[in-house]
Short mmCIF file of C-alpha atoms and ligand atoms in Angstrom, two decimals:
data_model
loop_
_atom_site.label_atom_id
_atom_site.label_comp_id
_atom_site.label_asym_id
_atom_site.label_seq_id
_atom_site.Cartn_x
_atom_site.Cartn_y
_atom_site.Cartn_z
CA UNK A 1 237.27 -133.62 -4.96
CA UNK A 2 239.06 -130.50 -4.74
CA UNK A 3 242.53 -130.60 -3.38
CA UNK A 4 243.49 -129.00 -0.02
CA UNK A 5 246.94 -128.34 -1.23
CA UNK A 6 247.44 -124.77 -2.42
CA UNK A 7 247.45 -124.75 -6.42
CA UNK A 8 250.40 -122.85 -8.19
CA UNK A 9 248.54 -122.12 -11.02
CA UNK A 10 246.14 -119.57 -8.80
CA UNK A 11 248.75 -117.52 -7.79
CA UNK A 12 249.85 -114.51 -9.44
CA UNK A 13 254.19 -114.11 -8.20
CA UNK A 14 253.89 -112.42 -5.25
CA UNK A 15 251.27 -114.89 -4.11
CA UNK A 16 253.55 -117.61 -4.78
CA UNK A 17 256.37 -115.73 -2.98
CA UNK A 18 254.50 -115.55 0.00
CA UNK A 19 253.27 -119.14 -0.17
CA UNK A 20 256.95 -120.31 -0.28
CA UNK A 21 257.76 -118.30 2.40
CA UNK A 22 255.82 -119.07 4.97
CA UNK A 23 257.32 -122.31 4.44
CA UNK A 24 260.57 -121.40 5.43
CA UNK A 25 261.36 -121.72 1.14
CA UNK A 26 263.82 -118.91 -0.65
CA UNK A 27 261.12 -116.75 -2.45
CA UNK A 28 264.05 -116.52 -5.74
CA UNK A 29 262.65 -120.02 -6.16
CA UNK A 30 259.03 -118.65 -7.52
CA UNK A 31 260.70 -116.77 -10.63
CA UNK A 32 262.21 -120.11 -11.26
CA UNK A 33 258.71 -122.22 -10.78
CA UNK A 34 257.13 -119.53 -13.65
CA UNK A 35 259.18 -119.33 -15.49
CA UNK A 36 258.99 -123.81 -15.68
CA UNK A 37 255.12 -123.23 -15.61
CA UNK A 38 253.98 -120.40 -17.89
CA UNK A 39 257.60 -119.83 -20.52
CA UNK A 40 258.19 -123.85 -20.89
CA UNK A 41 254.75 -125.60 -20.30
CA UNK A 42 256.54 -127.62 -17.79
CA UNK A 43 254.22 -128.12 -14.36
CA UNK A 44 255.69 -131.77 -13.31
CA UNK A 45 257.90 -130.71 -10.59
CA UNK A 46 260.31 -133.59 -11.21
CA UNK A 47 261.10 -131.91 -14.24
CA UNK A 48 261.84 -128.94 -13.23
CA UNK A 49 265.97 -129.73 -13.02
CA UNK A 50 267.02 -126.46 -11.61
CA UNK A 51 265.13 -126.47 -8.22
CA UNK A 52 267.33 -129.27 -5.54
CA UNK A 53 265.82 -132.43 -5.35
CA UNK A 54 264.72 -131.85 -2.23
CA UNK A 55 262.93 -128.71 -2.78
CA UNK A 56 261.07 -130.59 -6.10
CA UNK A 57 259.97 -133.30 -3.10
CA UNK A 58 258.64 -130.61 -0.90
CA UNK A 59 256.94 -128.89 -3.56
CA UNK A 60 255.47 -132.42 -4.70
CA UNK A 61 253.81 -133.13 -1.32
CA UNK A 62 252.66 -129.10 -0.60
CA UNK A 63 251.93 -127.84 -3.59
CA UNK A 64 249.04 -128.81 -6.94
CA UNK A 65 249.51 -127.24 -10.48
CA UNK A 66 246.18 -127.47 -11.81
CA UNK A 67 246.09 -127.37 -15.79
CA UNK A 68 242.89 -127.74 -18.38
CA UNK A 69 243.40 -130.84 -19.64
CA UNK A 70 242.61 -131.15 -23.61
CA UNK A 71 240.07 -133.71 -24.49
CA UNK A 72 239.93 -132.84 -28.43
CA UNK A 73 241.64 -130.93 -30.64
CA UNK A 74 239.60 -130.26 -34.39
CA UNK A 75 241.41 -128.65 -37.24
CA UNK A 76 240.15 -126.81 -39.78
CA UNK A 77 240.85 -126.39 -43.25
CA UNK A 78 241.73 -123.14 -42.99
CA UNK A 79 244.03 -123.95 -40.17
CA UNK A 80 241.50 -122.94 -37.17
CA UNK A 81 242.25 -125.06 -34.11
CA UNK A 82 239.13 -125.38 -31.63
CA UNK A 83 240.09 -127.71 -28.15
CA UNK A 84 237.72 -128.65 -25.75
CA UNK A 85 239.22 -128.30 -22.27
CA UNK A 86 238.37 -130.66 -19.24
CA UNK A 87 238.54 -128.80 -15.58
CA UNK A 88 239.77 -129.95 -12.59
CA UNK A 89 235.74 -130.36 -12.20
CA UNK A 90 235.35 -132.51 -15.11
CA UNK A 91 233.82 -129.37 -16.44
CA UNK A 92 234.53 -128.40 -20.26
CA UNK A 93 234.78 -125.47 -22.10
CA UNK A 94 236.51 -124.57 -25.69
CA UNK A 95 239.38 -122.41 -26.20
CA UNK A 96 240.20 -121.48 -30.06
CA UNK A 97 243.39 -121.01 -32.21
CA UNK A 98 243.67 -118.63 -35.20
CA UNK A 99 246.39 -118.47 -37.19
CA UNK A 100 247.74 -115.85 -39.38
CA UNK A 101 245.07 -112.91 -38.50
CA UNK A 102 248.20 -111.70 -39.21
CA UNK A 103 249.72 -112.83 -35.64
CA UNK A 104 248.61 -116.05 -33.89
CA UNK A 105 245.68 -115.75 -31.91
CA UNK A 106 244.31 -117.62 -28.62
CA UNK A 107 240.43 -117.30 -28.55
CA UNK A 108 239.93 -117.46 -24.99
CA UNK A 109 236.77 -118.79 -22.57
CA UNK A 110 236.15 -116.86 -18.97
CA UNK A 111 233.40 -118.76 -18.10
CA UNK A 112 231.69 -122.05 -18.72
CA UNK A 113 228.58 -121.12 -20.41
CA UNK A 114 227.46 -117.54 -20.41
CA UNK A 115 224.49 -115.49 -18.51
CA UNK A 116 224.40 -112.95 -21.35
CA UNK A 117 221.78 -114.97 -23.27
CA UNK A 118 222.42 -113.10 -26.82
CA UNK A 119 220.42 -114.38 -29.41
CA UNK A 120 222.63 -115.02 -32.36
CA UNK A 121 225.02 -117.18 -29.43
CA UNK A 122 225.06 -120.79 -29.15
CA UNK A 123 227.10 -120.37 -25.73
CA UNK A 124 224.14 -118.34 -24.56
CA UNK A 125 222.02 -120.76 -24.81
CA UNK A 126 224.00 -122.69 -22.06
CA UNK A 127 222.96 -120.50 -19.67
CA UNK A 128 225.83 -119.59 -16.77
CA UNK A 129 227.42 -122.82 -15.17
CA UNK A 130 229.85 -121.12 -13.31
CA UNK A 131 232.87 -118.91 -13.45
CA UNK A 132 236.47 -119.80 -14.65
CA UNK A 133 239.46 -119.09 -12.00
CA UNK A 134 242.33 -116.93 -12.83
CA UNK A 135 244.15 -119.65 -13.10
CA UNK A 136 241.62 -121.60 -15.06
CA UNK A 137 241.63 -118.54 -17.41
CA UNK A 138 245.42 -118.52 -17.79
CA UNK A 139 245.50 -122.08 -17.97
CA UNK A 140 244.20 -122.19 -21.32
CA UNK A 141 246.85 -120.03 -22.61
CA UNK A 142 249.69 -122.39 -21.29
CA UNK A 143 248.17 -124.92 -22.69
CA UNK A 144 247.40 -123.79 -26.29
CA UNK A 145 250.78 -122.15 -26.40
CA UNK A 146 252.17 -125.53 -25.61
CA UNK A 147 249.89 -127.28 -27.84
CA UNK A 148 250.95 -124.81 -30.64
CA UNK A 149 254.10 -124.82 -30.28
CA UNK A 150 254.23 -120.66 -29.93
CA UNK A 151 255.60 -120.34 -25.93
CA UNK A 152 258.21 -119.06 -27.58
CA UNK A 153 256.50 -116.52 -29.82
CA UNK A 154 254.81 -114.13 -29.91
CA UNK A 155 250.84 -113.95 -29.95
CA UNK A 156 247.64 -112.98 -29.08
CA UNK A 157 244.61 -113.36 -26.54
CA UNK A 158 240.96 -112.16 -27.37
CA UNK A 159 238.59 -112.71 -24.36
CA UNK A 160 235.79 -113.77 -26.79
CA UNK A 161 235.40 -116.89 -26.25
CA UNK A 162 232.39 -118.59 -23.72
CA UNK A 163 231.04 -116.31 -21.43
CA UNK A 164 231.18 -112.43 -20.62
CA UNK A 165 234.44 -111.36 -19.20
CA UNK A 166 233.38 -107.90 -17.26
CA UNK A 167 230.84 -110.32 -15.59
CA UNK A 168 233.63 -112.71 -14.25
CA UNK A 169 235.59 -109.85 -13.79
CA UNK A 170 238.23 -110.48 -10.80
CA UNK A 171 239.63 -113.54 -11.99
CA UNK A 172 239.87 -112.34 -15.31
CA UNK A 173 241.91 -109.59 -14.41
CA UNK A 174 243.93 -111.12 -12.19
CA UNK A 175 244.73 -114.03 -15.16
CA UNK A 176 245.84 -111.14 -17.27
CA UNK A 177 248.34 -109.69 -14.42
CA UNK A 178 249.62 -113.29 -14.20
CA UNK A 179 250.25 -113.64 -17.98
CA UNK A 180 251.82 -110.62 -17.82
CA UNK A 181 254.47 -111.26 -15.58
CA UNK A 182 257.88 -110.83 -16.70
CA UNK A 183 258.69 -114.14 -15.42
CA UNK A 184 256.00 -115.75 -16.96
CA UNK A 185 254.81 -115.21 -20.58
CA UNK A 186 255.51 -111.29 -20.36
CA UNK A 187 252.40 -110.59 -22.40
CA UNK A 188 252.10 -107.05 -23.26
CA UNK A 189 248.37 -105.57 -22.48
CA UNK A 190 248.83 -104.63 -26.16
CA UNK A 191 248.74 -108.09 -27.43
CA UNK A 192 245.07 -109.12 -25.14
CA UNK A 193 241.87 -107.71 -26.48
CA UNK A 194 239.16 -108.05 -23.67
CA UNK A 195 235.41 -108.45 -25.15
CA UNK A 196 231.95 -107.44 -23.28
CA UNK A 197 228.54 -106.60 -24.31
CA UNK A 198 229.33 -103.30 -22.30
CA UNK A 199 228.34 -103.72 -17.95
CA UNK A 200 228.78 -100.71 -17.64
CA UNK A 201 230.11 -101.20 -13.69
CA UNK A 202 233.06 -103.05 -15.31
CA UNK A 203 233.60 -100.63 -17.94
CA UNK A 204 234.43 -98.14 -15.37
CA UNK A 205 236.37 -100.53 -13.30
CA UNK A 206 238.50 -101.32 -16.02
CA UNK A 207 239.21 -98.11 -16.91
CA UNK A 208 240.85 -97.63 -13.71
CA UNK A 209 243.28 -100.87 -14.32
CA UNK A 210 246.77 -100.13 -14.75
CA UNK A 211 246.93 -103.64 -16.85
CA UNK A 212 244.71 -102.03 -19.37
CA UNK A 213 244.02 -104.47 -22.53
CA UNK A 214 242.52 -103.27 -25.51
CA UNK A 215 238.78 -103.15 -25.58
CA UNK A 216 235.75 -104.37 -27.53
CA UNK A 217 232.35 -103.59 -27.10
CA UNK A 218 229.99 -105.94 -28.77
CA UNK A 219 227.36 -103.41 -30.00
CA UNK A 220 224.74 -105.42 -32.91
CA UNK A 221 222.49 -103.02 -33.02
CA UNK A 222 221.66 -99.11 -32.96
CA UNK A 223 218.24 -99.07 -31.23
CA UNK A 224 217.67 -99.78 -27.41
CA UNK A 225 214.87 -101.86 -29.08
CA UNK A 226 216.37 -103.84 -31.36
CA UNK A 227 219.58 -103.89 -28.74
CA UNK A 228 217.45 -105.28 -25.94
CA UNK A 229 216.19 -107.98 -28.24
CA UNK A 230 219.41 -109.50 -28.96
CA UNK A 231 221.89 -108.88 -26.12
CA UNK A 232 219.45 -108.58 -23.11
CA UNK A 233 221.86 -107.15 -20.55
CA UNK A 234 220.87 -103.79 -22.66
CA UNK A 235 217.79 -103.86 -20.27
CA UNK A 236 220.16 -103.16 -17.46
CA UNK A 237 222.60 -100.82 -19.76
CA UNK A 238 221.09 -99.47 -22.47
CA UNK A 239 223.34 -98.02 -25.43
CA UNK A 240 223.32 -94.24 -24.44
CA UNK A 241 225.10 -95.43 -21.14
CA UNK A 242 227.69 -97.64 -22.59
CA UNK A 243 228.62 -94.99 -25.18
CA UNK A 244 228.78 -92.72 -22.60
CA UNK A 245 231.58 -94.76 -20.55
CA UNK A 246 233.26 -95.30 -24.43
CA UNK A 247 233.87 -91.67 -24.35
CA UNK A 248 235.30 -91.32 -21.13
CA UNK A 249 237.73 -94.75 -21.33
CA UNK A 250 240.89 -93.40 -21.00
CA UNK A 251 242.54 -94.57 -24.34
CA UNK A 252 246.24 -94.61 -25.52
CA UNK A 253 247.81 -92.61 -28.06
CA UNK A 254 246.72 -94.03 -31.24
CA UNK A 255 244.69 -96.72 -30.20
CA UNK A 256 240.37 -97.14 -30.45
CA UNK A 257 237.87 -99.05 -29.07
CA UNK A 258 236.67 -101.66 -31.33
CA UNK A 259 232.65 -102.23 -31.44
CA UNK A 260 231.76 -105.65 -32.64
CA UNK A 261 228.54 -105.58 -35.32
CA UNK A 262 227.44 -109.37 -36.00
CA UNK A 263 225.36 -108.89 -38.65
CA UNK A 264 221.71 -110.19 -39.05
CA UNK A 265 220.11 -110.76 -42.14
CA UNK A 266 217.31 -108.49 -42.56
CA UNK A 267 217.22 -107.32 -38.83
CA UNK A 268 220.14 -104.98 -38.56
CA UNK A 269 222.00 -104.76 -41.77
CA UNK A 270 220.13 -101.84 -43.60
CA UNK A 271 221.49 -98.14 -44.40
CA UNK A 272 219.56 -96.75 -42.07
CA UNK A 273 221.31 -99.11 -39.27
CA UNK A 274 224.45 -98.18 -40.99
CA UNK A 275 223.83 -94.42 -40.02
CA UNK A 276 222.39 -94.75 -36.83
CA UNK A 277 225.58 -96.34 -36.40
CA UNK A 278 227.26 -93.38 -38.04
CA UNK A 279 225.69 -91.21 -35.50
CA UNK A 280 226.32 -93.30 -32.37
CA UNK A 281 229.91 -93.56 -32.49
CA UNK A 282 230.22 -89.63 -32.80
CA UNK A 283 233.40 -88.59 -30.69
CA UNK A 284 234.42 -91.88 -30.05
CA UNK A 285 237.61 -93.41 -31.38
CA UNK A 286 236.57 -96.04 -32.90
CA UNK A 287 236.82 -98.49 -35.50
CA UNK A 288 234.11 -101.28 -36.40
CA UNK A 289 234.25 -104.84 -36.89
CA UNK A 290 231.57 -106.33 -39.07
CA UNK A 291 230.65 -110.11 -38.46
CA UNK A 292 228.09 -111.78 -40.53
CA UNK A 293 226.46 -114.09 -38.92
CA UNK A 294 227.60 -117.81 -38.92
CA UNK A 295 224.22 -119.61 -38.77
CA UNK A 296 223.89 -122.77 -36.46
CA UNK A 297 220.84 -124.66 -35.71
CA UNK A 298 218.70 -123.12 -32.89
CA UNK A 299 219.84 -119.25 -34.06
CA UNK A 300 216.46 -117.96 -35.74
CA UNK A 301 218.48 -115.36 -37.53
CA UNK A 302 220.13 -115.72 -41.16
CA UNK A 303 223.89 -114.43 -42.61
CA UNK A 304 223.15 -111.16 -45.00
CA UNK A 305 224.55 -111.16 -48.73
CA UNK A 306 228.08 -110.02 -49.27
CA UNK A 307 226.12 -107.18 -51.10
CA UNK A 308 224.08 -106.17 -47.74
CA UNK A 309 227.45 -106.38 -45.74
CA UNK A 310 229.51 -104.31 -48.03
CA UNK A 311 226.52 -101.73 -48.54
CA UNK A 312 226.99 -101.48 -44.97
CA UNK A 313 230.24 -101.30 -44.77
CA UNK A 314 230.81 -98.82 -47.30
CA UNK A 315 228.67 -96.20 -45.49
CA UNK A 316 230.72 -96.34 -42.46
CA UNK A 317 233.76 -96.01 -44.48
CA UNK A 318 232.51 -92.88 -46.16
CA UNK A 319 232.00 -91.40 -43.11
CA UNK A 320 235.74 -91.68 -41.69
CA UNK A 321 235.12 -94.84 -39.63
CA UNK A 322 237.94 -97.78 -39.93
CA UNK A 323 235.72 -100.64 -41.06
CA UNK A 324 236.52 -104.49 -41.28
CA UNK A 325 234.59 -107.38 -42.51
CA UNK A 326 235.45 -109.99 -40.36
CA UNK A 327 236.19 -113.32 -42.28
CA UNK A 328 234.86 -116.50 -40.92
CA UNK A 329 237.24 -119.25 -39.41
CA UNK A 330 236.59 -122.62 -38.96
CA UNK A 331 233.24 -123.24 -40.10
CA UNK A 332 233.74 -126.58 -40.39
CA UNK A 333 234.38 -127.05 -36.88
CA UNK A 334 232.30 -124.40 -35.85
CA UNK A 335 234.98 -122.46 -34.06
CA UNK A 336 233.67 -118.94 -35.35
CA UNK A 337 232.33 -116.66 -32.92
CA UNK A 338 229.37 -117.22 -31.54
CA UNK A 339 229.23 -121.12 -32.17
CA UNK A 340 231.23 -122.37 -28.64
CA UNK A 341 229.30 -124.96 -26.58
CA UNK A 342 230.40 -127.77 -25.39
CA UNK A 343 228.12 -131.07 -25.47
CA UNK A 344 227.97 -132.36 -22.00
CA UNK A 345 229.14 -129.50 -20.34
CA UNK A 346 226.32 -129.03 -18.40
CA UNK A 347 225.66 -132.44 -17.71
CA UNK A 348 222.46 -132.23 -19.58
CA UNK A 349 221.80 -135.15 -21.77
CA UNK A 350 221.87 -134.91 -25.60
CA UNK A 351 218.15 -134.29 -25.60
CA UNK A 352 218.17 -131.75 -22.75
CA UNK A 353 221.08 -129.94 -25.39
CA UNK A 354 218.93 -130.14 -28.11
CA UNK A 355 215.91 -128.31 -26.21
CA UNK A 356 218.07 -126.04 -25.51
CA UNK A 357 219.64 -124.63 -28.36
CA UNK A 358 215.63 -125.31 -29.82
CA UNK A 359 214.17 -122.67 -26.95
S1 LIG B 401 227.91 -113.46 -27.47
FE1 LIG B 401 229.36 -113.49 -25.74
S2 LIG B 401 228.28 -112.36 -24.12
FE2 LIG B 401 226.70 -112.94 -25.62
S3 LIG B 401 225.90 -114.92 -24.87
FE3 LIG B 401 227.55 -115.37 -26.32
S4 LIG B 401 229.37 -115.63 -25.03
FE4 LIG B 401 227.84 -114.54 -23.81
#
C-alpha cells in the first residue's frame, strides 16, 4: 500500500524546501538531505550524521525515501551490467550499465513496458503497464551509480531503455531537473541523451525546455510505409512531420541530433534505403547511428551481414553524414537495445509471456 507520508525522492529542491517548511524545519536542511540522497547513495536518515538527532527523528516519522530496489544484477562478458529493479509496487523494470563507450553509461527505463509497440522491440511487446515517477526515473540513477561505484564520477544517462520518454513526458523531465541539481548529482544536460520515436507534441515541448538534453530520434526506416510498419506511432506522425520539428529544434553550437537506424535484414538495409536516407536528413544536423538488429525470439526480423551494414554505412559517409555502427553489448544477457522485458512484470504467467512475445 502506498504510503501517506510525503516521499523525498519525488521532490525536485524547492519542493523539498517547501515541504520542510511548512513544518516549521530550516529549508538549509534540504541541500543537506540531497546532497545524503542523490551525491552519497545514503537515504537511511539515521545515517545521515550531519542533520541533529532530533531532526533525523522527525524526518523518520514524516517523511519516505522511496528507492528501486535491485532484484538481479547479470554481467556480461564484455562488462555490460543489466539490473532488474523492483518498485515500491512490486513492479519491475531493467535499467542497463555500459562501460567504456568511452564514458560510463546508465541505460535508463521511463516506463514499465512501452505503448510504442515497434516491431523489432521485445519491451513493445509488453504493452504499456504504467508510467515511471520522476522519482522512480531518477531513482535508477542513484541506484546504479551506487551499485557502480561512479557517484563520484562522472557519467552518462540515455533514456533508451523500456518505454517512450516524450510519452511519459512530465516526470521525465522533471527527473532530469532533479539530477541536475547542483546539490544533487549536478548532471550536465550534456551528459543525458533523451530517446523517442519522434511525438511530435513532445518534440516541440522539449524544444522549449531550458534543461535541454541531447536528442535522438529513432528513425528505422525512410518510407511512411515501411515506417508505419515498424514503429506504429508513425500513423499518428508520419516522417515528413518529425523531420520537420528536427529542423526547427533549436540546437547548440556544435551539437546534432542523432537518428537511430536499427537495421533489418532485408527490409531496410539496401542502397536505395541508404539514399532515401541521404535525402531525408537534408538540412538537418545530423549524424546517424546504425544498429543491427540483435535478434530475440518473437522478433520476425533477422541482423544484416557486416557487408549489408557497411554498404550502408559507407553511402551515408560519402555523402557528409557522421555515421556509426553501433556495437552490440551484452548479448549474453540480452541487455542490447531493444531486448528489455522483464518476466513477471506484468503479472502475466510464463505462458501468457510467451504468447506474447509469439503475437
Ligand atoms: S523501441 Fe523504444 S519506443 Fe519502441 S517499443 Fe521499444 S521501448 Fe518502446
Amino acid at each position: 500500500m502506498t504510503s501517506p507520508r510525503p516521499d523525498l525522492a519525488e521532490l525536485e529542491l524547492q519542493e523539498l524546501e517547501a515541504a520542510l517548511d511548512a513544518r516549521g524545519v530550516e529549508r538549509f536542511h534540504a541541500r543537506q538531505l540531497y546532497r545524503w540522497i542523490y551525491r552519497r547513495g545514503v537515504t537511511d536518515f539515521d545515517r545521515m550524521t550531519d542533520l541533529s538527532r532530533d531532526l533525523r527523528a522527525r524526518l523518520q516519522t514524516e517523511f519516505d525515501v522511496s528507492t528501486p530496489r535491485i532484484v538481479s544484477d547479470e554481467r556480461s562478458i564484455d562488462g555490460t551490467r543489466k539490473f532488474v529493479l523492483e518498485l515500491s509496487d512490486a513492479r519491475r523494470i531493467e535499467s542497463v550499465f555500459i562501460p567504456d563507450t568511452p564514458s560510463m553509461t546508465f541505460c535508463i527505463s521511463t516506463q514499465v513496458g512501452c505503448a510504442m509497440a515497434c516491431g523489432f522491440c521485445l519491451t513493445g511487446k509488453m504493452g504499456l503497464v504504467r508510467n515511471l515517477t520522476a522519482g522512480e526515473i531518477a531513482g535508477q540513477v542513484r541506484v546504479l551509480a551506487s551499485a557502480t561505484g561512479l557517484l563520484d564520477f562522472p557519467f552518462n544517462i540515455v533514456l533508451m531503455g523500456m518505454g517512450e520518454p516524450l510519452h511519459n513526458y512530465d516526470p521525465t523531465m522533471k527527473a532530469l531537473r532533479m539530477l541536475h541539481s547542483e546539490y544533487g548529482l549536478a548532471m550536465s544536460p550534456r551528459r543525458i541523451t533523451l530517446s523517442t520515436v519522434g511525438i511530435v507534441p513532445g518534440l516541440e515541448r522539449l524544444a522549449r525546455e531550458p534543461l535541454m538534453p541531447n536528442l535522438a530520434v529513432s528513425l528505422h526506416a525512410t518510407t511512411d510505409e515501411q515506417r508505419t510498419a515498424l514503429v506504429p506511432p508513425n500513423r499518428k506522425y508520419p516522417l515528413a512531420d518529425i523531420l520537420e520539428a528536427c529542423r526547427r529544434f533549436p540546437l547548440k553550437k556544435r551539437s546534432r541530433i542523432t537518428f537511430e537506424y536499427v537495421m533489418l535484414d532485408e527490409v531496410n538495409d539496401t542502397p536505395e534505403d541508404a539514399r532515401r536516407l541521404v535525402r531525408l536528413l537534408s538540412g538537418i544536423k545530423a549524424k546517424v547511428n546504425l544498429i543491427p538488429l540483435n535478434p530475440a525470439p518473437g522478433i520476425p526480423y533477422g541482423r544484416p551481414s557486416d557487408a549489408r551494414v557497411d554498404r550502408f554505412a559507407q553511402i551515408l559517409a560519402d555523402r557528409y553524414i557522421t555515421v556509426s555502427v553501433r556495437k552490440s553489448r551484452g548479448q549474453d544477457i540480452r541487455a542490447a537495445c531493444g531486448q528489455l522485458i522483464v518476466e513477471g512484470g506484468t503479472k502475466k504467467s510464463a505462458a501468457q509471456q510467451m504468447a506474447l512475445l509469439l503475437r
